[in-house]
Coordinates of C-alpha atoms in Angstrom, one line a residue:
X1389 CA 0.0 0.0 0.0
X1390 CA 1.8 3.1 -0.8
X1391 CA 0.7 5.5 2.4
X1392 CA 2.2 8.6 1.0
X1393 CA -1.3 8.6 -0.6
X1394 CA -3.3 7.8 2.4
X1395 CA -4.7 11.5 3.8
X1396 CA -6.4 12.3 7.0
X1397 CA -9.1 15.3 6.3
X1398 CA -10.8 17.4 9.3
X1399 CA -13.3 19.3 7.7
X1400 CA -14.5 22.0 7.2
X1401 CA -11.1 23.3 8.5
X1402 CA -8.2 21.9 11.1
X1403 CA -9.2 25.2 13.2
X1404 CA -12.5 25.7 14.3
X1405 CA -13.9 26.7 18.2
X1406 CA -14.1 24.0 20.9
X1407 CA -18.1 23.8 20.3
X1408 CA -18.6 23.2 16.8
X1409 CA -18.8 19.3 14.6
X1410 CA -16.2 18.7 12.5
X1411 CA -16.1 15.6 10.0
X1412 CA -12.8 13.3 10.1
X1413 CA -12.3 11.6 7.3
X1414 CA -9.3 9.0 5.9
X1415 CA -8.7 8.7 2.1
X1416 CA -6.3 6.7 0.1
X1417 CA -6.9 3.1 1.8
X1418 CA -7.1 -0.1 0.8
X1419 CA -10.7 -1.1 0.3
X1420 CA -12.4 -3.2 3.3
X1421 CA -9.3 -2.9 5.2
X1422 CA -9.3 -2.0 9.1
X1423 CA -8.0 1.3 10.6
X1424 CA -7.4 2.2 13.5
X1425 CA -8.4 6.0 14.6
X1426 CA -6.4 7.2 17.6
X1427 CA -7.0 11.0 19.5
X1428 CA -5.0 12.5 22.0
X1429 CA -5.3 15.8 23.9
X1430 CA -2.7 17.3 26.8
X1431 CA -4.8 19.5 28.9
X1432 CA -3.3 22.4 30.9
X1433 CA -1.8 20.3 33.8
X1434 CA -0.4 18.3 31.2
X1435 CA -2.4 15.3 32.0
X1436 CA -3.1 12.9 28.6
X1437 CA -6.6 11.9 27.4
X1438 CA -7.1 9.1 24.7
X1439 CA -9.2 7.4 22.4
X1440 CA -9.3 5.3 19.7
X1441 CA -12.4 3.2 17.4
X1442 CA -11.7 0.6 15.1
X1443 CA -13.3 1.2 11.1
X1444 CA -13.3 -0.6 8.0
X1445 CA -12.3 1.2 4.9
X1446 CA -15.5 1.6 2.2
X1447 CA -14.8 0.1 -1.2
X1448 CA -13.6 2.9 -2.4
X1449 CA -10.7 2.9 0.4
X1450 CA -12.3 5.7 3.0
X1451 CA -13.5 6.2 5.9
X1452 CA -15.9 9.3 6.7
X1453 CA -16.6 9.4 10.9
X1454 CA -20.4 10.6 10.1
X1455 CA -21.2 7.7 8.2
X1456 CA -18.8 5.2 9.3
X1457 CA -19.3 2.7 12.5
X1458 CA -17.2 2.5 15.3
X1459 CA -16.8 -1.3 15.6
X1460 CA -14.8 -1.4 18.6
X1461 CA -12.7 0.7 20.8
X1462 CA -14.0 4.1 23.0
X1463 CA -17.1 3.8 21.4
X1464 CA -18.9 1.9 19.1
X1465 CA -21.8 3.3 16.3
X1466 CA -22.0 6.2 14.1
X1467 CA -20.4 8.8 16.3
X1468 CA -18.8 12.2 13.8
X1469 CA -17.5 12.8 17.4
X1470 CA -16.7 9.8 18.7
X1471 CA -12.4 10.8 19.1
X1472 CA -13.6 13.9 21.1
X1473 CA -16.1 13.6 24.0
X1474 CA -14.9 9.6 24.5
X1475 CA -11.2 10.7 25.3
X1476 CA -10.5 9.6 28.7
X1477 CA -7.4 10.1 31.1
X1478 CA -4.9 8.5 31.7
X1479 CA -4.4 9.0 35.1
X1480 CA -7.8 8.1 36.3
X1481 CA -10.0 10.9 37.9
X1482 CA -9.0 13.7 36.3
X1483 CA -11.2 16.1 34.5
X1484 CA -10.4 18.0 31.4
X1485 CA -8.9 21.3 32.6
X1486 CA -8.4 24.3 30.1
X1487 CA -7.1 27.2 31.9
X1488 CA -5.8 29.8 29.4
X1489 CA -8.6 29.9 26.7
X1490 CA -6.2 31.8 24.5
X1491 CA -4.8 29.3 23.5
X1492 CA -6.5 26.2 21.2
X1493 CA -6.9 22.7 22.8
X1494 CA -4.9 20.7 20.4
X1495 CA -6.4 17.5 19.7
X1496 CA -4.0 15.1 17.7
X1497 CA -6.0 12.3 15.8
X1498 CA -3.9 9.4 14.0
X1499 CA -5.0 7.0 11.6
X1500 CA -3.2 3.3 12.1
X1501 CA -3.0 0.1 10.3
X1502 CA -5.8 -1.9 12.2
X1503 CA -3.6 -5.1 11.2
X1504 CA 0.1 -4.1 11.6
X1505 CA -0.7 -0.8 14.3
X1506 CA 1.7 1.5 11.7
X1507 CA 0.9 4.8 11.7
X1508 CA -0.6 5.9 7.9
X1509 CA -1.5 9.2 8.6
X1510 CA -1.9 12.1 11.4
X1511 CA -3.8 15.6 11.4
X1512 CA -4.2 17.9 14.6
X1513 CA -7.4 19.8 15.3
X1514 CA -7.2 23.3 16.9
X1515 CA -10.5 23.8 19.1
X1516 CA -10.5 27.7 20.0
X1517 CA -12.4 29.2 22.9
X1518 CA -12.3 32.8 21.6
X1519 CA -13.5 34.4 17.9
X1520 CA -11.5 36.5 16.0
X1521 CA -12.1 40.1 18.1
X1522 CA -13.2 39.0 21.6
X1523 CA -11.8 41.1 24.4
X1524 CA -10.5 39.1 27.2
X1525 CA -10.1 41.6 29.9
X1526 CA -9.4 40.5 33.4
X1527 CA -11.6 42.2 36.2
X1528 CA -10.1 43.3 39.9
X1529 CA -12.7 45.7 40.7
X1530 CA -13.8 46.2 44.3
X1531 CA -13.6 43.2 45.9
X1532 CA -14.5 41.4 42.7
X1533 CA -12.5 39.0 40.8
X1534 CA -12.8 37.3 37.4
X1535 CA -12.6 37.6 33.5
X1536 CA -14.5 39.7 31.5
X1537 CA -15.7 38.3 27.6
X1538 CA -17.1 41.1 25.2
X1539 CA -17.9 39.8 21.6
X1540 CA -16.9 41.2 18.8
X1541 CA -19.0 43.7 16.8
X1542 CA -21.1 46.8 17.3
X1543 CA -23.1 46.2 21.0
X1544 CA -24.6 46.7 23.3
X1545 CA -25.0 42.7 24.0
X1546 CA -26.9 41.0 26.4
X1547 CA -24.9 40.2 29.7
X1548 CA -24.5 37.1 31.9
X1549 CA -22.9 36.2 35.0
X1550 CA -21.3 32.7 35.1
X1551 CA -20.8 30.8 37.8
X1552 CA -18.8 27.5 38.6
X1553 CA -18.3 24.7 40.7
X1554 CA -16.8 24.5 44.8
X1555 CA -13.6 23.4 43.4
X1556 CA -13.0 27.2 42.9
X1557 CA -10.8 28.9 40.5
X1558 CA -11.9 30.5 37.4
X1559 CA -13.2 28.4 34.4
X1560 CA -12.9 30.8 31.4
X1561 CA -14.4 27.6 28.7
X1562 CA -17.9 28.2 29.1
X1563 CA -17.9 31.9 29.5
X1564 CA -15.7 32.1 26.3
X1565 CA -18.0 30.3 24.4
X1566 CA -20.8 31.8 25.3
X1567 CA -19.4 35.1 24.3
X1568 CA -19.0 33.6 20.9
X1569 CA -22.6 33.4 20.8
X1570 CA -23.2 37.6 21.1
X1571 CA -23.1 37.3 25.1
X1572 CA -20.7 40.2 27.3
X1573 CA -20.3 37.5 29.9
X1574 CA -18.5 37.4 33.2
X1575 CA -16.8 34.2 34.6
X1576 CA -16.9 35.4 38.1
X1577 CA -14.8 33.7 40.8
X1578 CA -15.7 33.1 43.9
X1579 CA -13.3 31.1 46.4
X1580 CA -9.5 29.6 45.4
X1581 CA -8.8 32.4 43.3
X1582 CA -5.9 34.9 43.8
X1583 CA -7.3 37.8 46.1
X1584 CA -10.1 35.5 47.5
X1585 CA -10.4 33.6 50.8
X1586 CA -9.5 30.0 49.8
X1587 CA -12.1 28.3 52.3
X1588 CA -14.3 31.1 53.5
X1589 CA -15.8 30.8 56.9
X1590 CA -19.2 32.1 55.1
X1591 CA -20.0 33.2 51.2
X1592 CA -21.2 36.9 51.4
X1593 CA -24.3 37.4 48.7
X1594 CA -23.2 41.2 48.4
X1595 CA -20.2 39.9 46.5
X1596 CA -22.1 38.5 43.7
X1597 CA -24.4 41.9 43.9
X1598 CA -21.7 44.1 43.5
X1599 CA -20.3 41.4 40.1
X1600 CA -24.1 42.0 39.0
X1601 CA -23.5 45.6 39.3
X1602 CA -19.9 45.8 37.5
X1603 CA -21.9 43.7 34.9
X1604 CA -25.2 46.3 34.5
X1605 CA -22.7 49.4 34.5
X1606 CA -20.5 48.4 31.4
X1607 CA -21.5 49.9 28.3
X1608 CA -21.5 47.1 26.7
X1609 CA -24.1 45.5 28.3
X1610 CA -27.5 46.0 27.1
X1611 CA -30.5 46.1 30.0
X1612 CA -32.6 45.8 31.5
X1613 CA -31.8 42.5 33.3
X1614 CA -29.2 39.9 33.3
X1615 CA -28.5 36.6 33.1
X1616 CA -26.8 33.9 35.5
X1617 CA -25.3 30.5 34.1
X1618 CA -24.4 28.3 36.9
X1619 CA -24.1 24.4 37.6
X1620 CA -23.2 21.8 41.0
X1621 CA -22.6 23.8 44.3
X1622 CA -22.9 27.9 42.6
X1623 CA -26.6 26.5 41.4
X1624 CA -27.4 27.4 44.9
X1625 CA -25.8 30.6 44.7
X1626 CA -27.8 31.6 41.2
X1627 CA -31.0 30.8 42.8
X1628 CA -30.0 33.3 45.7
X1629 CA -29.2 36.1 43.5
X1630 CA -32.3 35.3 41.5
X1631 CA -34.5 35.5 44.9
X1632 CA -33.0 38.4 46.5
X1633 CA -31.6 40.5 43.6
X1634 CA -33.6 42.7 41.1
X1635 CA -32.5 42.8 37.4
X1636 CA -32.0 39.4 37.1
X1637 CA -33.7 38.5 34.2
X1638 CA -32.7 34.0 33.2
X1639 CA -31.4 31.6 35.6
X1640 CA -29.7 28.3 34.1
X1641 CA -29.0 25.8 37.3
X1642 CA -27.3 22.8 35.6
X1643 CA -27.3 20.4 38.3
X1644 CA -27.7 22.2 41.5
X1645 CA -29.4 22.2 44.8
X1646 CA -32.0 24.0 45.8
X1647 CA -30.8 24.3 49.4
X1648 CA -27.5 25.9 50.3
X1649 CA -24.7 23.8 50.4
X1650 CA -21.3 23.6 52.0
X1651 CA -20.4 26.9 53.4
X1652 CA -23.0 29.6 55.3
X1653 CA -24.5 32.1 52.9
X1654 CA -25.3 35.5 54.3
X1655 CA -27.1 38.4 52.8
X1656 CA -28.0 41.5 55.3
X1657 CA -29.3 40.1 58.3
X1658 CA -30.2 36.9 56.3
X1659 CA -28.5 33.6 56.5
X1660 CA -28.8 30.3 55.2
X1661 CA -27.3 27.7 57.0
X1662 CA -25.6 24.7 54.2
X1663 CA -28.1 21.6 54.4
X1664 CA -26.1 18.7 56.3
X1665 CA -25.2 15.8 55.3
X1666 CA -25.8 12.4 56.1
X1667 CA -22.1 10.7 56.8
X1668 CA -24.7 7.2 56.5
X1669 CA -25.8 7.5 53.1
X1670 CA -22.4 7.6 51.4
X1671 CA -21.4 4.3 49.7
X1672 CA -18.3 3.0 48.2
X1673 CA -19.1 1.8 44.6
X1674 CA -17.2 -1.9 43.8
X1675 CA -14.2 -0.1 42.5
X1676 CA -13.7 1.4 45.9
X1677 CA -15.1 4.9 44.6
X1678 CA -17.3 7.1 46.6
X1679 CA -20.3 7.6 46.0
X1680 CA -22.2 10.9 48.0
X1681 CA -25.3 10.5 45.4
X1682 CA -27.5 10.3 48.7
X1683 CA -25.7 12.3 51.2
X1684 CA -27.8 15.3 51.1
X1685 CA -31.2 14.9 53.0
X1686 CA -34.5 16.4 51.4
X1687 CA -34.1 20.0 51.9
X1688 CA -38.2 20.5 52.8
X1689 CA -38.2 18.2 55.6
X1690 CA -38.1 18.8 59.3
X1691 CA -35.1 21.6 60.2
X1692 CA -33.6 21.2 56.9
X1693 CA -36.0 24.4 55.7
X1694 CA -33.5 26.9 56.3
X1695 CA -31.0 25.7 53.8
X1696 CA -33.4 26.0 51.2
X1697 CA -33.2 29.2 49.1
X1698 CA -36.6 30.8 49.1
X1699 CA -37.1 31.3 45.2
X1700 CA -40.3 32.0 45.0
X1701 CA -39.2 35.3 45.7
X1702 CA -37.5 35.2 42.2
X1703 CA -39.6 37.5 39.4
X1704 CA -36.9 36.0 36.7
X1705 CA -37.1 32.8 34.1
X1706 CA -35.3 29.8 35.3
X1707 CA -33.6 26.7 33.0
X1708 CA -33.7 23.2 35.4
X1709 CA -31.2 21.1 34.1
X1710 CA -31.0 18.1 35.3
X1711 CA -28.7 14.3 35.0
X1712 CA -31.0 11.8 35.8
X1713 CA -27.6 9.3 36.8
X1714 CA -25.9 12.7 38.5
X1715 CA -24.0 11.0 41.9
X1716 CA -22.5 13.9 42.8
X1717 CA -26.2 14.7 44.5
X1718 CA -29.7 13.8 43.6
X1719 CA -30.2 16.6 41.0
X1720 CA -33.4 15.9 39.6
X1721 CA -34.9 15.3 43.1
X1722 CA -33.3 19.3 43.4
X1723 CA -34.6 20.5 40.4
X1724 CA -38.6 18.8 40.8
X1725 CA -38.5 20.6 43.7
X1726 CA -37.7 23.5 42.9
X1727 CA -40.3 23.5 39.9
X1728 CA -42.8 22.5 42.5
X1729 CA -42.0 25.4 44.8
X1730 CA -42.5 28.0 41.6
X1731 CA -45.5 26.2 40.9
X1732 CA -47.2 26.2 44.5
X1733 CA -46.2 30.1 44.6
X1734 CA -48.1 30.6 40.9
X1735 CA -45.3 30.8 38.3
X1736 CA -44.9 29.1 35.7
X1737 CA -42.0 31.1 34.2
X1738 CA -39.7 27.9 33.8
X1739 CA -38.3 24.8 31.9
X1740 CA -36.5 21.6 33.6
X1741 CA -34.9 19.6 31.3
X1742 CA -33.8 15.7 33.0
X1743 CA -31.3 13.9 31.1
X1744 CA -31.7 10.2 32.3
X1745 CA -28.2 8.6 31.4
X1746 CA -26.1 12.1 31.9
X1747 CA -23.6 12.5 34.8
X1748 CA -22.8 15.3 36.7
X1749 CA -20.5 17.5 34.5
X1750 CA -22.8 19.1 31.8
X1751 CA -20.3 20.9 30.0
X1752 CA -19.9 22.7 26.4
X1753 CA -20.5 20.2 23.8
X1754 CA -17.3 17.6 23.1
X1755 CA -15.9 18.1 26.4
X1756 CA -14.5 14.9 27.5
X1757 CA -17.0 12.8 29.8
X1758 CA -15.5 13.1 33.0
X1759 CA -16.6 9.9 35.4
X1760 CA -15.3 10.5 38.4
X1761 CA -12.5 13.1 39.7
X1762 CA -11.3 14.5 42.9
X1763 CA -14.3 16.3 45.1
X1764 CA -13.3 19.5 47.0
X1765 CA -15.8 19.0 49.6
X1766 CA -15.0 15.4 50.1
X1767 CA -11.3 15.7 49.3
X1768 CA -11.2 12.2 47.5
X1769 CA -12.0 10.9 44.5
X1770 CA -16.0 10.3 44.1
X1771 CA -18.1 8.9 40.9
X1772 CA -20.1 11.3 39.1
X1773 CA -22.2 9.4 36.7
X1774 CA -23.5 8.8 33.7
X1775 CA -22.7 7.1 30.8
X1776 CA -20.5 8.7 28.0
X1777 CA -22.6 8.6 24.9
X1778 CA -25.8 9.5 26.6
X1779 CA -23.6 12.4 28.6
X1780 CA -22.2 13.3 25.2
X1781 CA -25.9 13.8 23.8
X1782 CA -26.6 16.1 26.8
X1783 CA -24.3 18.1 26.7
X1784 CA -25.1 18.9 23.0
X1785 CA -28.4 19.4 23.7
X1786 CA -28.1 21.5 26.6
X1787 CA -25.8 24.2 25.1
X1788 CA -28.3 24.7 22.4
X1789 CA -31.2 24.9 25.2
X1790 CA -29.0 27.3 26.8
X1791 CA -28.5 30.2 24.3
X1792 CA -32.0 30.0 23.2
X1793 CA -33.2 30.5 26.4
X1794 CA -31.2 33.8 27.1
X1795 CA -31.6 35.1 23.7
X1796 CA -35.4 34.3 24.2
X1797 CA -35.3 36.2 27.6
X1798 CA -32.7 38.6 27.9
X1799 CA -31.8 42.2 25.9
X1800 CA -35.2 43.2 23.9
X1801 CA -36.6 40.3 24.2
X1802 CA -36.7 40.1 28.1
X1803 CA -38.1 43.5 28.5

């Protein structure tokens, strides 16, 4: 077989952002053949995730990744994205970490001979967080801390407030992304973050007013109201500053609580006590994993009541998302419940969205499945869920839910 005319395509273009389908494709092999499809990414703390899937070459000696089937590997099936959302680490528990979204995650994919294992072929995909023109400007303002997104192009654009998870930090990936979409959005930290208490004694609710305010003043930002993207332990947060704050305008919780979790949260002369635990209910899986699914108590019963955020104060639209095999906690227990309580108090102004087979991490669309990683709260490594096609769906699904429901209810159209 002369390999010098075996080509590896990703099309449309090897550079595209982090969010968006491309088609793989190999060319130049021998019909009805076997290749092997390898991908390989090194995320920011240099840890390695792989994949692989095992194809046949068509008669006419290709293989195209939308039409193709996986017949063995990662995955198996017609999966475009098979070498993207399947690749796993190699040091288990880790999560995919991009920290500096100026730079592309570089995935490497390799096409092999799936009888000898040489290497035919080898193309690398740059998957960008930011489009050509997107201001990156880091915000110390007050007591305030985060990064600042502003798309490109004449504004003023709808704004949004993203939140994280307890592991603390800044994740820029999301809030990049999101940008991309015609968003000013600010990735706001909140704890573990340079000029921030690492394990605050309490969580002070004026902090995210004042990033709310910082938000509303830039004249970039078009009004009236704002939006709040948040997911695990800050889902507690975003239903706080939906209850208690005016000119919020859409809510996302992606797999939150509706109780306050972990650490005190004050407001004024308010506070809400974190719901406890139940040290009984965790289990170790048969790999010796934890697993805290059922460590939290339902937050309605008995003294558990004043851990649960009181959002039927809210006036804004909320987006319930919800894994239906989360173990992290038992989100859509959380999320019913907190549709019930908007219901009981006469709104109907929200959508929950349960996806059965997803795990915790609902991330932009081709993150890498992440099935269990370290937990800040527990301090060792606990299962989070799901299973990775069904996770990979989600998370497809989900950003699309998510823009449409902020472009349907924030700027203009929220007024």
């Amino acid at each position: 077989m002369a390999y010098s005319q075996i080509r590896l395509k990703i099309l449309p273009s090897v550079r595209c952002l982090f969010d968006k389908l491309v088609q793989v494709k190999v060319e130049g092999l021998a019909p009805h053949k076997p290749v092997e499809l390898r991908s390989k990414v090194v995320d920011d703390r240099g840890i390695t995730f792989k994949a692989s899937a095992l194809y046949e070459a068509d008669q006419t000696g290709r293989v195209d990744l939308c039409r193709a089937p996986s017949l063995g590997g990662s995955y198996t099936g017609v999966e475009p994205m098979g070498l993207f959302w399947a690749l796993a680490p190699d040091t288990p528990h880790n999560k995919h970490l991009k920290r500096n979204v100026l730079t592309a995650t570089q995935v490497m994919i390799e096409a092999l001979n799936g009888e000898t294992g040489e290497l035919l072929a080898s193309e690398t995909n740059e998957r960008g967080y930011m489009t050509e023109g997107m201001k990156r400007i880091p915000v110390q303002e007050g007591r305030i801390r985060g990064v600042l997104f502003i798309p490109p192009g004449k504004g003023p654009f709808p704004g949004i407030v993203d939140l994280y998870t307890f592991g603390g930090g800044l994740t820029e990936p999301r809030a990049s992304l999101l940008a991309g979409k015609g968003f000013v959005v600010l990735a706001l930290a909140y704890l573990r973050y340079p000029g921030l208490p690492k394990t605050p004694e309490s969580l002070q609710l004026e902090y995210f007013e004042e990033g709310v305010a910082y938000l509303r003043r830039r004249p970039e930002v078009e009004g009236p109201g704002i939006g709040i993207i948040s997911i695990s332990h800050s889902g507690a947060l975003a239903l706080a500053m939906s209850s208690f704050f005016s000119g919020i305008s859409a809510t996302v919780c992606i797999n939150a609580c509706n109780a306050n979790t972990v650490i005190p949260l004050h407001y004024k002369d308010t506070v809400i006590p974190p719901l406890p635990p139940v040290l009984d209910n965790v289990k170790i899986t048969d790999s010796g994993l934890i697993d805290i699914r059922d460590s939290l108590p339902d937050p309605t019963s008995g003294g558990n009541r004043a851990s649960v955020i009181p959002i039927q104060r809210a006036s804004c639209h909320f987006l319930f998302a919800a894994s239906g095999d989360d173990h992290n906690w038992n989100s859509a227990f959380f999320a019913e419940q907190a549709a019930a309580t908007l219901r009981e108090h006469g709104k109907e102004s929200f959508q929950l969205v349960t996806y059965p087979k997803a795990g915790h991490f609902l991330e932009p669309p081709y993150t890498p499945y992440c099935p269990s990683g370290v937990h800040a709260a527990v301090g060792r490594a606990v299962v989070f869920g799901g299973e990775p096609k069904a996770h990979a769906e989600a998370q497809l699904d989900l950003w699309e839910r998510v823009q449409e429901f902020f472009k349907s209810h924030l700027g203009d159209k929220g007024t």
